[in-house]
Short mmCIF file of C-alpha atoms in Angstrom, two decimals:
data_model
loop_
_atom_site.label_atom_id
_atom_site.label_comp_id
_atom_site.label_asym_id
_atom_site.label_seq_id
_atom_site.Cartn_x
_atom_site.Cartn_y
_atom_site.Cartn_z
CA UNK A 1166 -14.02 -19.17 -21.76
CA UNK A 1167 -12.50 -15.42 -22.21
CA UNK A 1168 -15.17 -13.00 -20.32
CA UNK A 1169 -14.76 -9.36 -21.30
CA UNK A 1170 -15.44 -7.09 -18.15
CA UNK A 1171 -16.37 -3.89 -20.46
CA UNK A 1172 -20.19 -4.08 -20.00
CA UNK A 1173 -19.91 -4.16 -15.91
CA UNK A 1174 -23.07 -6.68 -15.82
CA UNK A 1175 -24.05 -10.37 -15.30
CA UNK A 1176 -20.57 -13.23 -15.36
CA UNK A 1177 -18.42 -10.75 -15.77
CA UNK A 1178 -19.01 -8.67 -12.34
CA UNK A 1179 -17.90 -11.79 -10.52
CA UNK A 1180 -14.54 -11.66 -12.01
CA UNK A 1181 -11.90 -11.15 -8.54
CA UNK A 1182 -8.54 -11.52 -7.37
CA UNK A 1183 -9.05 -14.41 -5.52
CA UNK A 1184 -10.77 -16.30 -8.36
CA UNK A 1185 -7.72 -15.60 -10.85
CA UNK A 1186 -5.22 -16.90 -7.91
CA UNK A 1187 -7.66 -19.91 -7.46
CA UNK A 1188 -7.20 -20.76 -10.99
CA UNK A 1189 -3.34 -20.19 -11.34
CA UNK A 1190 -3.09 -22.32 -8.47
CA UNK A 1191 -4.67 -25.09 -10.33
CA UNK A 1192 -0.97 -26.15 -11.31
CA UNK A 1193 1.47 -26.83 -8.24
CA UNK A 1194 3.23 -24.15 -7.51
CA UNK A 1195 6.39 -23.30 -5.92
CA UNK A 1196 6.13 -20.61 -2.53
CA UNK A 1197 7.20 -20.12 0.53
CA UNK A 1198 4.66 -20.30 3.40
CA UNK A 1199 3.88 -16.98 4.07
CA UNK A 1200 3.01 -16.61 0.71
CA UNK A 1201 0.63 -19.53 0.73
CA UNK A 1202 -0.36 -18.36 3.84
CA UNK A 1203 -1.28 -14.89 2.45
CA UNK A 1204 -3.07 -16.39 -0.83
CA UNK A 1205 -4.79 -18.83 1.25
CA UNK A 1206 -6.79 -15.85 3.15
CA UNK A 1207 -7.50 -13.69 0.10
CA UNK A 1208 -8.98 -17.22 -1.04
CA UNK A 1209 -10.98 -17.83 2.06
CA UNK A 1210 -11.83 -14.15 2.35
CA UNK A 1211 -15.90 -14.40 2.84
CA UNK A 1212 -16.69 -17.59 1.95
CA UNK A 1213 -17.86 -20.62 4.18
CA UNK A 1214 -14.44 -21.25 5.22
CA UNK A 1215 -14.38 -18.03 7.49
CA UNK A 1216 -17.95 -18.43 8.69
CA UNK A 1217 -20.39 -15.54 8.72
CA UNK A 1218 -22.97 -13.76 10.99
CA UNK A 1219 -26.90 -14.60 10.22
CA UNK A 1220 -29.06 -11.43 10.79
CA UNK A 1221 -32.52 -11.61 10.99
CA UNK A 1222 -34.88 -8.19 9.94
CA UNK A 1223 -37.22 -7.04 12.82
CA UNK A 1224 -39.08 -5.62 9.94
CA UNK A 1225 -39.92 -8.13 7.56
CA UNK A 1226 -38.91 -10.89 8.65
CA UNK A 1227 -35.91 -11.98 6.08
CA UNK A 1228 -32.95 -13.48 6.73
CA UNK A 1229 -29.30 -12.12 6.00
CA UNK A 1230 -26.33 -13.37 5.94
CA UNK A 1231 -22.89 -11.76 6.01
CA UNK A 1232 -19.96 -13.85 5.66
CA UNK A 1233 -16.51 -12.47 7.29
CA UNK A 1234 -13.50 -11.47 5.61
CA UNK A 1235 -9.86 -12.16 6.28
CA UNK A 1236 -8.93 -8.73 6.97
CA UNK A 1237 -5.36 -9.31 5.13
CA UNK A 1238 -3.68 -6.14 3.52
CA UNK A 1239 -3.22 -7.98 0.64
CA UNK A 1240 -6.55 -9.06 0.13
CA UNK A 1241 -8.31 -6.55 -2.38
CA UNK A 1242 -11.89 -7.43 -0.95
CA UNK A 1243 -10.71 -6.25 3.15
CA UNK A 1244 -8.74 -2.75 2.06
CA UNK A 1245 -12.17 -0.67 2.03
CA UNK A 1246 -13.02 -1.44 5.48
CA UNK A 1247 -9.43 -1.37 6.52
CA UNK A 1248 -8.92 2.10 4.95
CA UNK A 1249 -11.95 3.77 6.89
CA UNK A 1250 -11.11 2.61 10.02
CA UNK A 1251 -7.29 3.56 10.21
CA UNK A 1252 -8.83 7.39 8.44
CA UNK A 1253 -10.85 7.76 11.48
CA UNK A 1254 -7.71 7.61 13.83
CA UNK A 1255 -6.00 9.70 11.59
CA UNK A 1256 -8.44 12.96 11.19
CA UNK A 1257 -7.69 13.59 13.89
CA UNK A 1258 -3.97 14.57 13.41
CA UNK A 1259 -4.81 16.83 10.52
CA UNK A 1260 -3.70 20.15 10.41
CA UNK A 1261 -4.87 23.39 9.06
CA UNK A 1262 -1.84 24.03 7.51
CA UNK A 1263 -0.61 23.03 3.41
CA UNK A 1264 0.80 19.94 2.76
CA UNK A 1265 2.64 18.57 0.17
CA UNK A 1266 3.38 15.33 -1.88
CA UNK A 1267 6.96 13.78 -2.39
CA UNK A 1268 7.71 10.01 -3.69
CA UNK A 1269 11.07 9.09 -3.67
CA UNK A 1270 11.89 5.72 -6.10
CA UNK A 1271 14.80 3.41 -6.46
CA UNK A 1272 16.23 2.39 -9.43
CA UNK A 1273 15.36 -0.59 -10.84
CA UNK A 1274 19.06 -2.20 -10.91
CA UNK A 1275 18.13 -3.00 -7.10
CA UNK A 1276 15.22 -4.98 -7.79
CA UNK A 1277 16.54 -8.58 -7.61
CA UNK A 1278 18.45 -7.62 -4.47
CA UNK A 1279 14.94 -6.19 -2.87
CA UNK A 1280 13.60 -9.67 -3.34
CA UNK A 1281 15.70 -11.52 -1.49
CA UNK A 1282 16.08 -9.01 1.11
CA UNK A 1283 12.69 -7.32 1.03
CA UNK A 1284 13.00 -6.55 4.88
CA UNK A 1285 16.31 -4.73 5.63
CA UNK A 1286 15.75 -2.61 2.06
CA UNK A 1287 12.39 -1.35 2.40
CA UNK A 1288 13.25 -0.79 6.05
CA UNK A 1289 16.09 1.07 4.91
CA UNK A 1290 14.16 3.08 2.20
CA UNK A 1291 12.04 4.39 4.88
CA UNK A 1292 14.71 5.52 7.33
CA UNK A 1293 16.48 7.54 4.37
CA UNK A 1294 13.83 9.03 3.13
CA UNK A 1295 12.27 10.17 6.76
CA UNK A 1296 16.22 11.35 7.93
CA UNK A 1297 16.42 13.47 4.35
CA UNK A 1298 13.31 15.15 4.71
CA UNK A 1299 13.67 16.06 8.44
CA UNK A 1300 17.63 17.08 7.97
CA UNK A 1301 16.35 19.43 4.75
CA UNK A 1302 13.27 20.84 6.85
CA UNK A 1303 15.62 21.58 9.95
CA UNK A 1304 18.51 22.77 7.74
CA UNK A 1305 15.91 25.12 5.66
CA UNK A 1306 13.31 26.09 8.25
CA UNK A 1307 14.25 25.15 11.37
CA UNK A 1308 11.60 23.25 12.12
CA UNK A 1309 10.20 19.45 12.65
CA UNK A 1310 7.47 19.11 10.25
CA UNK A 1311 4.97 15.85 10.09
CA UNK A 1312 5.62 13.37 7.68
CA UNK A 1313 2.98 9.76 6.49
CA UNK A 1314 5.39 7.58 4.38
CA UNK A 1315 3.60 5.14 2.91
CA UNK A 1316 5.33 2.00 1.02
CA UNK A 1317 3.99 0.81 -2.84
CA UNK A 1318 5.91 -1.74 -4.09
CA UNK A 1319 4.49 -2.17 -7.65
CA UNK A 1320 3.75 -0.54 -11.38
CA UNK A 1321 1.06 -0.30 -13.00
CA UNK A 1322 1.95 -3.76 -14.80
CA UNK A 1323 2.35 -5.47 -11.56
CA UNK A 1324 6.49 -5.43 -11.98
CA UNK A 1325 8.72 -4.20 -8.84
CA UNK A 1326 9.06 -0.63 -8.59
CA UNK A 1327 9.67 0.21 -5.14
CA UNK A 1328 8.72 4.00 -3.88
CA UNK A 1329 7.83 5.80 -1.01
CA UNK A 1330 4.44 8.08 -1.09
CA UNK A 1331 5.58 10.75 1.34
CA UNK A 1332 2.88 13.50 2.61
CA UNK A 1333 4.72 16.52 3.99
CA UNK A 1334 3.28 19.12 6.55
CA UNK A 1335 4.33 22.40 5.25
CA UNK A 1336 5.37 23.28 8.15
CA UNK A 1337 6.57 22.41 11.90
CA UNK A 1338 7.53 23.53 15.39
CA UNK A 1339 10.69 25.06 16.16
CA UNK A 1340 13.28 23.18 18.09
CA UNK A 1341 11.96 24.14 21.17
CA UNK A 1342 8.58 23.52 20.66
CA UNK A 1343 7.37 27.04 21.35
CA UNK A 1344 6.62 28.17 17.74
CA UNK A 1345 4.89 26.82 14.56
CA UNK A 1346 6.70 27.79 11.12
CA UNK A 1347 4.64 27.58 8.10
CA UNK A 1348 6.07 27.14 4.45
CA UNK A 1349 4.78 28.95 1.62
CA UNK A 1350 1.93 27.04 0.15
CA UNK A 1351 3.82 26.22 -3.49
CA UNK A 1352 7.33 25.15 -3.15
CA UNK A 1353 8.58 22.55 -0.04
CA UNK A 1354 12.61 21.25 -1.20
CA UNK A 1355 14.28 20.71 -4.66
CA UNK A 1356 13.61 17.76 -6.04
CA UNK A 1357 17.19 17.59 -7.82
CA UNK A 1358 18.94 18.06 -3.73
CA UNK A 1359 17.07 15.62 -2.60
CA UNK A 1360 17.48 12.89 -4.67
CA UNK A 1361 21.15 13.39 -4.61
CA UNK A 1362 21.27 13.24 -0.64
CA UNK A 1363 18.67 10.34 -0.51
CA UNK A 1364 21.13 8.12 -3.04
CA UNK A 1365 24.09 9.03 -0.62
CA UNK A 1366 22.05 7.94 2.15
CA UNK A 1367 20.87 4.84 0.41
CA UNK A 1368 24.22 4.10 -0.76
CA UNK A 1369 25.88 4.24 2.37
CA UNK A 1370 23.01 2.17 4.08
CA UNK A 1371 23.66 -0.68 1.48
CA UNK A 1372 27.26 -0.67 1.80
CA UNK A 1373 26.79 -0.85 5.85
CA UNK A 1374 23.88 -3.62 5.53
CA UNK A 1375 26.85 -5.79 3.41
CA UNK A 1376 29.66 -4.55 5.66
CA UNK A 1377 27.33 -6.40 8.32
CA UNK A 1378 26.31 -9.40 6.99
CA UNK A 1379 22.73 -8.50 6.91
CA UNK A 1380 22.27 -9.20 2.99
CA UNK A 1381 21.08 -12.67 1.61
CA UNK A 1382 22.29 -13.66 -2.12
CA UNK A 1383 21.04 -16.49 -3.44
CA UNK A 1384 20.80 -18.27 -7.03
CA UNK A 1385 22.04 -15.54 -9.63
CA UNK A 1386 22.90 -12.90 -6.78
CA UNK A 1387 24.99 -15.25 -5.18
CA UNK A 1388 28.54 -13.46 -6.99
CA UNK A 1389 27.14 -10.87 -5.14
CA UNK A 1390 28.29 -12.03 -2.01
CA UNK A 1391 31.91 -10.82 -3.20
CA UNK A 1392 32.44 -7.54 -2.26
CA UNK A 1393 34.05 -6.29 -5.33
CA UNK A 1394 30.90 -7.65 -7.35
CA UNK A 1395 28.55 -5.57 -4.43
CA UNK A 1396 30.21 -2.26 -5.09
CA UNK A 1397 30.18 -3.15 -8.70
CA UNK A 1398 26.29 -3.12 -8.33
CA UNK A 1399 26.07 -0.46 -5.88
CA UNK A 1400 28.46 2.42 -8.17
CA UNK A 1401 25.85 0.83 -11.42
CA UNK A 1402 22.77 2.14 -9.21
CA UNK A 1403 24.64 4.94 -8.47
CA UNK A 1404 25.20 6.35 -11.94
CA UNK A 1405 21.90 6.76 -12.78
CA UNK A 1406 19.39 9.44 -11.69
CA UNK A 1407 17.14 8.58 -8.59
CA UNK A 1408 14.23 9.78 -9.26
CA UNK A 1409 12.37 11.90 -6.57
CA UNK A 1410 9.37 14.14 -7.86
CA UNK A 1411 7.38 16.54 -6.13
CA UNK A 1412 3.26 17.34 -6.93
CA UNK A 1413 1.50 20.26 -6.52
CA UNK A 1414 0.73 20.80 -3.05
CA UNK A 1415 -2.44 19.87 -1.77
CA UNK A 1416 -5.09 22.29 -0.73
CA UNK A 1417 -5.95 21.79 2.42
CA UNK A 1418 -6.78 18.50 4.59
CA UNK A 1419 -9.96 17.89 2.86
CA UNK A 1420 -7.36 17.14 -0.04
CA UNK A 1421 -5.24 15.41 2.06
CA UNK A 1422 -7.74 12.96 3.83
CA UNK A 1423 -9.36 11.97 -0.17
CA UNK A 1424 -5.49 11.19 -1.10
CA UNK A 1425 -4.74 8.90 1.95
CA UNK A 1426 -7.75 7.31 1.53
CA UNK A 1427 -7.11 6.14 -2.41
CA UNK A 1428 -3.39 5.10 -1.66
CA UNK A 1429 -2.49 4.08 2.29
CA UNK A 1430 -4.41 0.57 1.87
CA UNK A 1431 -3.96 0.02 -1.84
CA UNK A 1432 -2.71 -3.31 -2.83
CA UNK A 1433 -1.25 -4.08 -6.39
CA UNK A 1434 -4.24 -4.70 -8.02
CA UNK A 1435 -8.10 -4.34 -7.49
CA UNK A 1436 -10.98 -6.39 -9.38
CA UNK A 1437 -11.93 -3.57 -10.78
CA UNK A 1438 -9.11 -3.78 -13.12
CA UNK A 1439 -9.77 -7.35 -14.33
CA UNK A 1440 -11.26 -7.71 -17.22
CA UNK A 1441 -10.94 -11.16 -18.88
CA UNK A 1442 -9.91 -14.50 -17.41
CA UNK A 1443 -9.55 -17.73 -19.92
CA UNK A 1444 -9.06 -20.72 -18.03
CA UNK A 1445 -8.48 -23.11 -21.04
CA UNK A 1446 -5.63 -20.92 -22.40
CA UNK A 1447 -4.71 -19.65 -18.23
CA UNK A 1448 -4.33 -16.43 -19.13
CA UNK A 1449 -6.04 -13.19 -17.72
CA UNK A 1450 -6.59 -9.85 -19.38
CA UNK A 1451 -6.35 -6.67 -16.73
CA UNK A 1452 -6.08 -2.97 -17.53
CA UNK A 1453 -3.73 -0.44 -16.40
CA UNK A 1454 -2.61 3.23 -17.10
CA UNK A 1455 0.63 3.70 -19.41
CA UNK A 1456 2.55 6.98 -17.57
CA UNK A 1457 5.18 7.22 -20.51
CA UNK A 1458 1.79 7.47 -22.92
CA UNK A 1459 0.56 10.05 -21.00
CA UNK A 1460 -1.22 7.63 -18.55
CA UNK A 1461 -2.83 6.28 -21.84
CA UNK A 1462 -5.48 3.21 -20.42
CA UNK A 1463 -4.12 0.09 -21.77
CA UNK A 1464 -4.98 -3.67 -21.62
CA UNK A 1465 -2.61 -6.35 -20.96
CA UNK A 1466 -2.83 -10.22 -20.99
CA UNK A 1467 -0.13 -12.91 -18.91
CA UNK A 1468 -0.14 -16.31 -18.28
CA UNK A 1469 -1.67 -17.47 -14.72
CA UNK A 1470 1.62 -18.46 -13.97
CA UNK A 1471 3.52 -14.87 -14.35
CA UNK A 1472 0.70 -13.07 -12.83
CA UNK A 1473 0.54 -15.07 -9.83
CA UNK A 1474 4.73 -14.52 -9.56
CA UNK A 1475 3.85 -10.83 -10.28
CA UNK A 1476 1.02 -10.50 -7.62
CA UNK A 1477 3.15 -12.56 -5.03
CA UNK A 1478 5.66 -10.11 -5.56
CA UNK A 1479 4.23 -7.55 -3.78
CA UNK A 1480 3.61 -9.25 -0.46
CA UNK A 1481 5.04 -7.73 2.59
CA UNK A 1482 6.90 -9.60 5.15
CA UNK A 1483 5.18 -10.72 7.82
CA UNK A 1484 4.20 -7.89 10.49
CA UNK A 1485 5.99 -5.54 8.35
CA UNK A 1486 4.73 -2.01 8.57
CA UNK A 1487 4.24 -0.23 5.07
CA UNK A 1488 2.60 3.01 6.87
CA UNK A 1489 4.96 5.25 9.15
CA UNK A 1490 5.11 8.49 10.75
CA UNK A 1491 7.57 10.86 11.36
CA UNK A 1492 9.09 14.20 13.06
CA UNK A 1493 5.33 15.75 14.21
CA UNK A 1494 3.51 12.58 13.81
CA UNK A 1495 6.26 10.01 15.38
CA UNK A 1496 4.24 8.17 17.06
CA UNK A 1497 5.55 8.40 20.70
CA UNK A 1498 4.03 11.62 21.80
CA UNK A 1499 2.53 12.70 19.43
CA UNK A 1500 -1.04 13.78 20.80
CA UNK A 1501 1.30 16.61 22.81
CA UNK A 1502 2.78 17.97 19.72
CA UNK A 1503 -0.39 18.03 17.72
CA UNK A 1504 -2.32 19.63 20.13
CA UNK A 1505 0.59 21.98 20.55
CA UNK A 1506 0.85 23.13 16.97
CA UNK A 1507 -2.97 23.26 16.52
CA UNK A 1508 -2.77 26.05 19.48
CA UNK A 1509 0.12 27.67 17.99
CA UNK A 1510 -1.31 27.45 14.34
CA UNK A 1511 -4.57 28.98 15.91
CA UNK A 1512 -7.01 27.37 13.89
CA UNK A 1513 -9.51 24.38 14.68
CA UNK A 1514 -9.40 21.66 11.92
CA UNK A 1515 -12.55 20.88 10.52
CA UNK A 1516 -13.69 17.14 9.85
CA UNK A 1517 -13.93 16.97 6.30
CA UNK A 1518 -14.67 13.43 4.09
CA UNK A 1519 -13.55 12.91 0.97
CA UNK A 1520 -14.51 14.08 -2.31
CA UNK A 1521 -16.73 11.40 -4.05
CA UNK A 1522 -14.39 11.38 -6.97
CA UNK A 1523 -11.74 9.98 -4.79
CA UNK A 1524 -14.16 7.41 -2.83
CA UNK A 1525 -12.29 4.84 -0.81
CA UNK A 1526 -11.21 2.07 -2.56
CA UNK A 1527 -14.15 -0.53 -1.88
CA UNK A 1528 -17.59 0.48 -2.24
CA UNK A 1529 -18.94 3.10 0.93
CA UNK A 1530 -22.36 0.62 0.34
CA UNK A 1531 -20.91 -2.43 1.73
CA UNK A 1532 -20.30 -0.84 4.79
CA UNK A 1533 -23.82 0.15 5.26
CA UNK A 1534 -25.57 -3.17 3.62
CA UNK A 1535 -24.56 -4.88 6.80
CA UNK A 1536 -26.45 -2.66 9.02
CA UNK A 1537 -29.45 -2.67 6.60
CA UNK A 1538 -31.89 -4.95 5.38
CA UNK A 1539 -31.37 -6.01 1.49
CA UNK A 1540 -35.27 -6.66 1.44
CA UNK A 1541 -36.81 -3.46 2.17
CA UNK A 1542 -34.00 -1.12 3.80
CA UNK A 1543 -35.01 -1.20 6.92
CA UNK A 1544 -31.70 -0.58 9.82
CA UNK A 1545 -33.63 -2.91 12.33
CA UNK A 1546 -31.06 -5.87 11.50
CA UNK A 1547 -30.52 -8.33 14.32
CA UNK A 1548 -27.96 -10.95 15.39
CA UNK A 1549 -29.95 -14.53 14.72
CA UNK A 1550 -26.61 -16.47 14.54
CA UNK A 1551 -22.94 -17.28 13.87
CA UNK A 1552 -22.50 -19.77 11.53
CA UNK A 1553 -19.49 -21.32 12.77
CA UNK A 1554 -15.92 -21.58 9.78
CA UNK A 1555 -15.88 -24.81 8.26
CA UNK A 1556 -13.17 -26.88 9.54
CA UNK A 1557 -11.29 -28.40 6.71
CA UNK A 1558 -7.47 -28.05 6.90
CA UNK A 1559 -4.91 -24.92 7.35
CA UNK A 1560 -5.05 -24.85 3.05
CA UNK A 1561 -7.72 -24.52 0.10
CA UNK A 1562 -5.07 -26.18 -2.44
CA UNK A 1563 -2.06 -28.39 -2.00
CA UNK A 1564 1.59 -27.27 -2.28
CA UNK A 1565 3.50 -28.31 -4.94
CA UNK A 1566 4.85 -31.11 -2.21
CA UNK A 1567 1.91 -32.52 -1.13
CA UNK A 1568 0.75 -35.51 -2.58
#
């Protein structure tokens, strides 16, 4: 039965993720195990499977009970709580100072070589990007600015399209460390100088990664594995524009804290953007924005099947890191240099929270239910229990192998 989301009220709130994976997975399917591992937690994600904590109201006497989460950065229902907490560390790094927005992307022709080696390419995306942004701000300015990079994987229709969110300090110490040089607040780099020296850096990274024998082809990639067929691919991505754009500079670290908190923990797809699932026909209906219309909302429909191969798409490698920091904000000393260029820069940063337009992505309210009472409100909420995970096996459904 096909339920429309439009309304926002009874059956069709309870449309998720997880409940769309659940019923793709009604048909064997074929994954690897950290994949299944991965869909198995979104599936588990606060249910009886994971246990919960039982809290009692001092006030009027009600029970509530608050079932845990997985806590995987793929699960849609965990990336609220995830977001705030890694925002608090990271406040306190802000600068009073402009900052500014670059995403670099890589052309599509490199897609079916990012899937098999998903790893050593997005590792390599971020070390270009970081070593062309620091080599134009030392070349330029002389100076080490701060740079988040921050990995998305995914369009709008839940196809690869790998590109790196990069938030720019505009400005840095000198060399030495005994100066801070700002940047005018509208203009960081051009775009067109940077894209060129980011494809020469990419290319050369590829060609070194197959010089190596760090690169995997398999099934229709396997030519590949001839190096006249791997240059053939590499000049193809080559000829084509890689596309690196720069947005308007944001205007201050209010700005910059409401940005990171939309788009650091974002996975492909929310439940927000669900809007029909028919499990008779397995298909599902989700919306999503059209940037060649003008970012024109539009509705699409798949098959279970190809949206569970899109959504697996965009799962990370195990104990891969998707957020990095670099120049100011490397992360080995980088409490010294901040303090240093907040006494140089000479002005205190104030905390700030985000605008509500650009709220984190789960609800601020579910933070705050489990402190207080659903009955009558009352923040006098105490620990009766811990209802122990129901023991039942490592998976929710079989493989495709199991019998």
């Amino acid at each position: 039965m096909c339920r429309p989301v439009e309304g926002g009220t009874g059956e069709a709130e309870k449309l998720t993720v997880a409940k769309v994976i659940a019923a793709a997975l009604r048909r064997p399917q074929n994954l690897c195990a950290h994949v299944w591992k991965t869909l198995n937690a979104i599936l588990r994600c606060r249910t009886p499977a994971l246990g919960a904590h039982h809290y009692r109201c001092a006030d009027c006497g009600h029970d509530h009970l608050v079932p845990h989460s997985c806590r995987n950065r793929h699960c849609p229902d965990c990336q609220g709580a995830n977001a705030r907490e890694w925002l608090e560390r990271q406040e306190e790094d802000l600068l009073p100072a402009p900052y500014f927005h670059v995403v670099f992307t890589l052309p599509h022709s490199l897609n079916p070589l990012i899937a098999q080696n998903p790893r050593a390419l997005h590792s390599l995306l971020f070390e270009c990007v970081s070593s062309t942004l620091l080599e134009f701000a030392h070349n330029k300015f002389g100076i080490r600015p701060g740079i988040t990079a921050v990995l998305h994987t995914w369009s709008q229709t839940l196809l690869d399209h790998h590109h790196l969110h990069c938030i720019v300090t505009g400005g840095g110490l000198s060399a030495d460390g005994r100066l801070w040089r700002g940047i005018k607040p509208c203009y960081l780099f051009p775009v067109r100088a940077l894209s060129v020296v980011f494809a020469a850096k990419y290319r050369d990274g590829l060609n070194a990664l197959f010089a190596r024998g760090k690169l995997q082809f398999h099934g229709k990639l396997a030519p590949l594995a001839e190096p006249r067929a791997f240059a053939r691919l590499v000049r193809k991505a080559c000829r084509t524009k890689w596309n690196v754009y720069a947005k308007r500079p944001f205007g201050g670290p209010k700005q910059v804290l409401a940005y990171l908190s939309r788009y650091t923990h974002r996975i492909a797809i929310g439940k927000r953007r669900i809007l029909a699932l028919d499990q008779s026909a397995r298909t599902v209906t989700f919306a999503y924005k059209d940037y060649a219309a003008d970012a024109k909302r539009k509705t699409m429909t798949l098959g279970l099947d190809e949206f569970l191969r899109r959504f697996c798409l965009h799962i990370l490698p195990s104990r891969f890191v998707k957020i990095r920091h670099y120049g100011l904000l490397a992360n080995r000393g980088r409490d010294a240099r901040v303090q240093r260029a907040r006494q140089l820069i000479g002005e205190p940063v104030l905390a700030t929270q985000p605008d509500e337009e650009c709220e984190l992505p789960a609800d601020k309210a579910r933070g705050k239910s489990q402190l207080l009472c659903p009955h009558c409100g009352c923040a006098r909420l105490c620990l009766f229990s811990i209802v122990q995970p129901i023991r039942g096996g490592r998976t929710i459904l079989p493989r495709a192998d199991s019998s």
